[in-house]
């Protein structure tokens, strides 16, 4: 007998407004930040919102390989949402593992798969892989031909994004694929009330 | 004997219920799930907990049993020609 699929539970995007507490990535230039702030003020979502802790993990990961000038990479975990007919993703966390990296390439080291899968199991929420990140130490943020092939071969859902970080030039950019080409897309950093240790609590002044 | 498992797509979060026989291979499961979701089978592997599953090993070989949940994830090693790892080579583009 061949393999038989008997039913499917499809996960639909969660309907919800984009996060309100947002700001541009600190490595965008002034002009990019200004334009993004205007877009964020509208009631329409940008394609991706990255939790500030997840963003810091990715940035620090890239910065950790500054000296060696080697690439880093990982998977972005989150959820797909929809607001006013526009799909967007929330990147809630990232996972990575041992890497086999050079200055111009990176892949997961097969010895690190167990660690990677363990981190997926410990994510703490029912994640969707909403994209991937990698670094270009010193050569700017773009998707190479191979990056485009990787993205179109493995990250096929229209919501999935590729974040590229250049830790030497302090740049970051997010991309999607449209047709055969990489297109830069807006993304913002968000945080929520739980990130503020004193958020929502009554302030008690010392006597 | 039929084995009933769930396969989750890591990239959409959707889950299918699948019926298998002991002789079915991991590749057949991947082909079936990837085909159902319109993905290229060669770019994905299955994960059961911390174990990566792929190839011709069978359901019986791997001790897959009723109620197991496996996840269809991007192949961390790439899988498709021209894709080295879930990232890939930049040679010549840097």
Short mmCIF file of C-alpha atoms in Angstrom, two decimals:
data_model
loop_
_atom_site.label_atom_id
_atom_site.label_comp_id
_atom_site.label_asym_id
_atom_site.label_seq_id
_atom_site.Cartn_x
_atom_site.Cartn_y
_atom_site.Cartn_z
CA UNK A 1 0.00 0.00 0.00
CA UNK A 2 1.24 3.48 -0.71
CA UNK A 3 1.33 6.27 1.82
CA UNK A 4 -2.15 7.71 2.30
CA UNK A 5 -3.06 11.19 3.53
CA UNK A 6 -6.47 10.94 5.16
CA UNK A 7 -7.06 14.45 6.46
CA UNK A 8 -5.49 17.84 7.01
CA UNK A 9 -5.76 20.50 9.66
CA UNK A 10 -4.74 23.65 7.85
CA UNK A 11 -3.31 26.44 9.91
CA UNK A 12 -4.76 29.77 8.90
CA UNK A 13 -3.01 33.09 9.47
CA UNK A 14 -4.03 34.68 12.75
CA UNK A 15 -6.14 37.76 12.20
CA UNK A 16 -4.71 40.62 14.16
CA UNK A 17 -3.33 44.11 14.06
CA UNK A 18 0.41 44.46 13.79
CA UNK A 19 2.36 45.24 16.97
CA UNK A 20 2.04 48.84 18.12
CA UNK A 21 5.40 49.18 19.86
CA UNK A 22 7.78 49.13 16.93
CA UNK A 23 10.86 50.85 15.66
CA UNK A 24 13.24 50.52 12.72
CA UNK A 25 16.27 48.28 13.03
CA UNK A 26 19.12 50.31 14.50
CA UNK A 27 21.34 49.51 11.53
CA UNK A 28 19.05 51.11 8.95
CA UNK A 29 20.29 54.46 7.71
CA UNK A 30 18.50 57.69 8.62
CA UNK A 31 16.56 57.91 5.37
CA UNK A 32 15.42 54.26 5.53
CA UNK A 33 14.38 54.73 9.16
CA UNK A 34 12.43 57.88 8.36
CA UNK A 35 10.47 56.21 5.56
CA UNK A 36 9.83 53.12 7.66
CA UNK A 37 8.54 55.21 10.58
CA UNK A 38 5.98 56.76 8.24
CA UNK A 39 4.86 53.31 7.07
CA UNK A 40 4.65 52.03 10.63
CA UNK A 41 2.35 54.92 11.52
CA UNK A 42 -0.21 53.62 9.02
CA UNK A 43 -2.72 50.97 10.00
CA UNK A 44 -1.34 48.50 7.45
CA UNK A 45 1.30 45.94 8.40
CA UNK A 46 4.78 45.77 6.90
CA UNK A 47 5.82 42.25 5.78
CA UNK A 48 7.75 41.33 8.94
CA UNK A 49 8.02 42.24 12.62
CA UNK A 50 10.97 40.85 14.55
CA UNK A 51 10.85 40.59 18.32
CA UNK A 52 13.61 42.66 19.87
CA UNK A 53 15.11 39.66 21.66
CA UNK A 54 15.15 37.59 18.48
CA UNK A 55 16.75 40.50 16.64
CA UNK A 56 19.42 40.88 19.32
CA UNK A 57 20.21 37.16 19.11
CA UNK A 58 20.71 37.36 15.34
CA UNK A 59 22.73 40.58 15.51
CA UNK A 60 24.93 39.23 18.30
CA UNK A 61 25.36 35.96 16.44
CA UNK A 62 26.61 37.87 13.39
CA UNK A 63 28.80 40.12 15.54
CA UNK A 64 30.33 37.10 17.28
CA UNK A 65 31.92 36.10 13.96
CA UNK A 66 33.23 39.59 13.14
CA UNK A 67 36.80 38.72 13.99
CA UNK A 68 36.86 35.53 11.97
CA UNK A 69 34.80 37.23 9.23
CA UNK A 70 32.80 34.06 8.78
CA UNK A 71 29.12 33.80 8.02
CA UNK A 72 26.47 32.71 10.49
CA UNK A 73 22.94 31.53 9.92
CA UNK A 74 19.79 30.27 11.57
CA UNK A 75 16.05 29.79 11.23
CA UNK A 76 13.45 32.35 12.27
CA UNK A 77 10.44 31.00 14.15
CA UNK A 78 7.15 32.78 14.55
CA UNK A 79 3.64 33.04 13.26
CA UNK A 80 1.81 34.17 10.17
CA UNK A 81 -0.77 36.89 10.65
CA UNK A 82 -3.25 38.78 8.58
CA UNK A 83 -4.59 42.28 8.95
CA UNK A 84 -6.93 43.95 6.47
CA UNK A 85 -6.16 41.30 3.89
CA UNK A 86 -2.41 41.74 4.17
CA UNK A 87 -0.28 38.86 5.39
CA UNK A 88 2.71 39.52 7.61
CA UNK A 89 4.94 37.53 9.95
CA UNK A 90 5.97 37.91 13.54
CA UNK A 91 9.45 36.55 14.22
CA UNK A 92 9.24 35.50 17.85
CA UNK A 93 12.51 33.62 18.19
CA UNK A 94 15.39 32.12 16.27
CA UNK A 95 17.29 28.86 16.39
CA UNK A 96 20.76 28.03 15.24
CA UNK A 97 23.36 25.36 15.86
CA UNK A 98 26.92 24.41 15.00
CA UNK A 99 27.85 25.74 11.61
CA UNK A 100 30.24 24.88 8.83
CA UNK A 101 31.15 28.40 7.74
CA UNK A 102 33.66 30.37 5.71
CA UNK A 103 33.81 34.05 4.74
CA UNK A 104 31.48 33.39 1.81
CA UNK A 105 29.42 30.37 2.76
CA UNK A 106 27.63 28.75 5.66
CA UNK A 107 25.59 25.66 6.36
CA UNK A 108 24.51 23.73 9.40
CA UNK A 109 27.14 21.24 10.49
CA UNK A 110 25.61 17.77 10.45
CA UNK A 111 27.06 17.19 13.94
CA UNK A 112 24.81 20.00 15.15
CA UNK A 113 21.47 18.71 13.92
CA UNK A 114 20.58 17.16 17.26
CA UNK A 115 21.22 20.48 18.97
CA UNK A 116 19.18 22.31 16.32
CA UNK A 117 16.24 19.95 16.70
CA UNK A 118 16.46 20.15 20.46
CA UNK A 119 16.13 23.93 20.20
CA UNK A 120 13.10 23.55 17.94
CA UNK A 121 11.53 21.26 20.55
CA UNK A 122 12.26 23.84 23.25
CA UNK A 123 10.83 26.78 21.32
CA UNK A 124 7.95 26.92 23.74
CA UNK A 125 5.28 27.71 21.17
CA UNK A 126 3.72 26.10 18.12
CA UNK A 127 6.04 27.80 15.69
CA UNK A 128 6.12 28.19 11.96
CA UNK A 129 9.48 28.62 10.24
CA UNK A 130 8.87 32.12 8.91
CA UNK A 131 12.27 32.49 7.27
CA UNK A 132 16.00 32.36 7.77
CA UNK A 133 18.85 34.72 8.49
CA UNK A 134 22.48 34.76 7.56
CA UNK A 135 25.35 37.19 7.57
CA UNK A 136 27.53 38.73 4.87
CA UNK A 137 30.57 39.86 6.84
CA UNK A 138 31.80 42.96 5.06
CA UNK A 139 30.12 42.62 1.69
CA UNK A 140 26.75 44.19 2.16
CA UNK A 141 23.16 43.03 2.33
CA UNK A 142 21.79 41.33 -0.76
CA UNK A 143 20.77 37.85 -1.83
CA UNK A 144 23.35 36.14 -4.02
CA UNK A 145 22.27 33.87 -6.85
CA UNK A 146 22.74 30.89 -4.55
CA UNK A 147 20.79 32.60 -1.76
CA UNK A 148 17.92 33.09 -4.21
CA UNK A 149 18.11 29.39 -5.17
CA UNK A 150 18.16 28.44 -1.51
CA UNK A 151 15.19 30.62 -0.73
CA UNK A 152 13.10 29.48 -3.68
CA UNK A 153 14.03 25.83 -3.08
CA UNK A 154 13.49 25.62 0.66
CA UNK A 155 11.51 28.64 1.83
CA UNK A 156 8.70 28.46 -0.67
CA UNK A 157 5.83 30.05 1.24
CA UNK A 158 5.11 33.62 0.21
CA UNK A 159 5.32 34.84 3.79
CA UNK A 160 8.88 33.57 4.35
CA UNK A 161 11.63 36.16 4.49
CA UNK A 162 15.41 36.14 4.33
CA UNK A 163 17.20 38.51 6.68
CA UNK A 164 20.77 39.42 5.78
CA UNK A 165 23.08 41.05 8.32
CA UNK A 166 26.45 42.65 7.63
CA UNK A 167 28.17 42.90 11.02
CA UNK A 168 31.18 44.77 9.65
CA UNK A 169 29.27 47.53 7.90
CA UNK A 170 26.43 47.49 10.47
CA UNK A 171 23.69 46.87 7.94
CA UNK A 172 20.61 44.68 7.87
CA UNK A 173 17.98 44.04 5.22
CA UNK A 174 15.07 41.68 4.66
CA UNK A 175 14.15 40.11 1.34
CA UNK A 176 11.47 38.10 -0.38
CA UNK A 177 11.57 36.55 -3.81
CA UNK A 178 9.28 37.90 -6.50
CA UNK A 179 9.53 36.00 -9.76
CA UNK A 180 13.20 35.12 -9.94
CA UNK A 181 14.45 38.24 -8.20
CA UNK A 182 15.15 39.19 -4.61
CA UNK A 183 13.15 42.20 -3.49
CA UNK A 184 13.95 44.19 -0.36
CA UNK A 185 11.00 44.34 2.03
CA UNK A 186 10.23 46.44 5.07
CA UNK A 187 10.63 44.95 8.50
CA UNK A 188 10.37 46.42 11.97
CA UNK A 189 11.53 45.52 15.44
CA UNK A 190 8.72 45.05 17.97
CA UNK A 191 8.39 44.40 21.64
CA UNK A 192 5.43 43.77 23.84
CA UNK A 193 4.37 44.66 27.34
CA UNK A 194 5.98 41.51 28.75
CA UNK A 195 9.37 42.80 27.64
CA UNK A 196 9.06 45.74 30.03
CA UNK A 197 9.71 44.44 33.55
CA UNK A 198 7.67 47.27 35.02
CA UNK A 199 5.02 47.53 32.31
CA UNK A 200 1.45 47.50 33.59
CA UNK A 201 2.50 47.52 37.25
CA UNK A 202 1.48 50.27 39.64
CA UNK A 203 4.45 52.33 40.53
CA UNK A 204 5.01 52.46 44.28
CA UNK A 205 7.14 55.33 45.39
CA UNK A 206 9.57 54.97 48.26
CA UNK A 207 8.66 56.85 51.38
CA UNK B 1 -0.63 -3.37 9.94
CA UNK B 2 -1.52 0.26 9.33
CA UNK B 3 0.35 2.91 11.29
CA UNK B 4 -1.31 6.32 11.72
CA UNK B 5 0.95 9.32 12.20
CA UNK B 6 0.77 13.09 11.95
CA UNK B 7 3.07 15.09 9.71
CA UNK B 8 3.46 18.79 10.44
CA UNK B 9 4.74 21.27 7.91
CA UNK B 10 7.24 23.53 9.66
CA UNK B 11 6.68 26.28 7.15
CA UNK B 12 2.90 26.50 7.29
CA UNK B 13 2.05 24.85 10.59
CA UNK B 14 -0.52 22.66 8.84
CA UNK B 15 -0.78 19.02 9.86
CA UNK B 16 -1.84 15.95 7.87
CA UNK B 17 -2.94 12.58 9.20
CA UNK B 18 -1.18 9.86 7.31
CA UNK B 19 -1.67 6.09 7.08
CA UNK B 20 1.41 3.99 6.49
CA UNK B 21 2.54 0.39 6.26
CA UNK B 22 5.68 -0.97 7.81
CA UNK B 23 7.39 -1.25 4.43
CA UNK B 24 6.85 2.42 3.52
CA UNK B 25 10.08 4.39 3.40
CA UNK B 26 10.88 7.82 4.78
CA UNK B 27 11.33 9.04 1.22
CA UNK B 28 7.77 7.96 0.43
CA UNK B 29 6.46 9.89 3.42
CA UNK B 30 8.42 12.98 2.39
CA UNK B 31 7.30 12.66 -1.24
CA UNK B 32 3.70 12.32 -0.19
CA UNK B 33 3.65 15.21 2.28
CA UNK B 34 5.75 17.53 0.14
CA UNK B 35 3.67 16.72 -2.93
CA UNK B 36 0.46 17.37 -1.00
CA UNK B 37 1.70 20.81 0.06
CA UNK B 38 3.21 21.63 -3.34
CA UNK B 39 6.81 21.54 -2.16
CA UNK B 40 9.89 20.04 -3.80
CA UNK B 41 10.47 16.79 -1.93
CA UNK B 42 14.27 16.88 -2.31
CA UNK B 43 14.52 20.06 -0.27
CA UNK B 44 12.98 18.61 2.88
CA UNK B 45 13.62 16.01 5.53
CA UNK B 46 11.61 14.69 8.42
CA UNK B 47 12.39 15.29 12.05
CA UNK B 48 11.21 13.08 14.89
CA UNK B 49 12.36 14.74 18.07
CA UNK B 50 16.11 15.14 17.80
CA UNK B 51 16.46 12.61 14.98
CA UNK B 52 16.67 13.49 11.33
CA UNK B 53 14.87 11.00 9.09
CA UNK B 54 15.44 10.57 5.38
CA UNK B 55 16.26 7.95 2.79
CA UNK B 56 15.10 4.43 2.28
CA UNK B 57 14.80 3.37 5.91
CA UNK B 58 11.29 2.06 6.50
CA UNK B 59 8.59 2.73 9.05
CA UNK B 60 9.31 -0.70 10.58
CA UNK B 61 13.09 -0.15 10.59
CA UNK B 62 12.72 3.11 12.51
CA UNK B 63 10.07 1.90 14.92
CA UNK B 64 7.53 4.52 13.86
CA UNK B 65 4.32 3.79 15.69
CA UNK B 66 0.72 4.98 15.90
CA UNK B 67 0.45 8.54 17.16
CA UNK B 68 3.98 9.60 16.23
CA UNK B 69 4.31 13.20 15.11
CA UNK B 70 7.02 14.02 12.61
CA UNK B 71 7.86 17.41 11.17
CA UNK B 72 8.65 18.22 7.55
CA UNK B 73 11.47 20.75 7.74
CA UNK B 74 13.88 22.38 5.28
CA UNK B 75 16.84 20.06 4.80
CA UNK B 76 19.56 21.59 7.02
CA UNK B 77 22.09 20.26 4.52
CA UNK B 78 20.29 21.68 1.50
CA UNK B 79 19.16 18.69 -0.47
CA UNK B 80 18.76 20.24 -3.88
CA UNK B 81 21.57 20.54 -6.41
CA UNK B 82 23.11 23.98 -6.03
CA UNK B 83 21.94 24.37 -2.47
CA UNK B 84 24.61 23.76 0.09
CA UNK B 85 22.97 23.85 3.45
CA UNK B 86 19.88 25.78 4.36
CA UNK B 87 21.90 28.75 3.16
CA UNK B 88 24.26 27.98 0.31
CA UNK B 89 27.50 28.99 -1.23
CA UNK B 90 28.30 32.53 -2.16
CA UNK B 91 31.35 31.64 -4.17
CA UNK B 92 31.91 34.22 -6.84
CA UNK B 93 29.34 36.62 -5.51
CA UNK B 94 31.05 38.13 -2.54
#
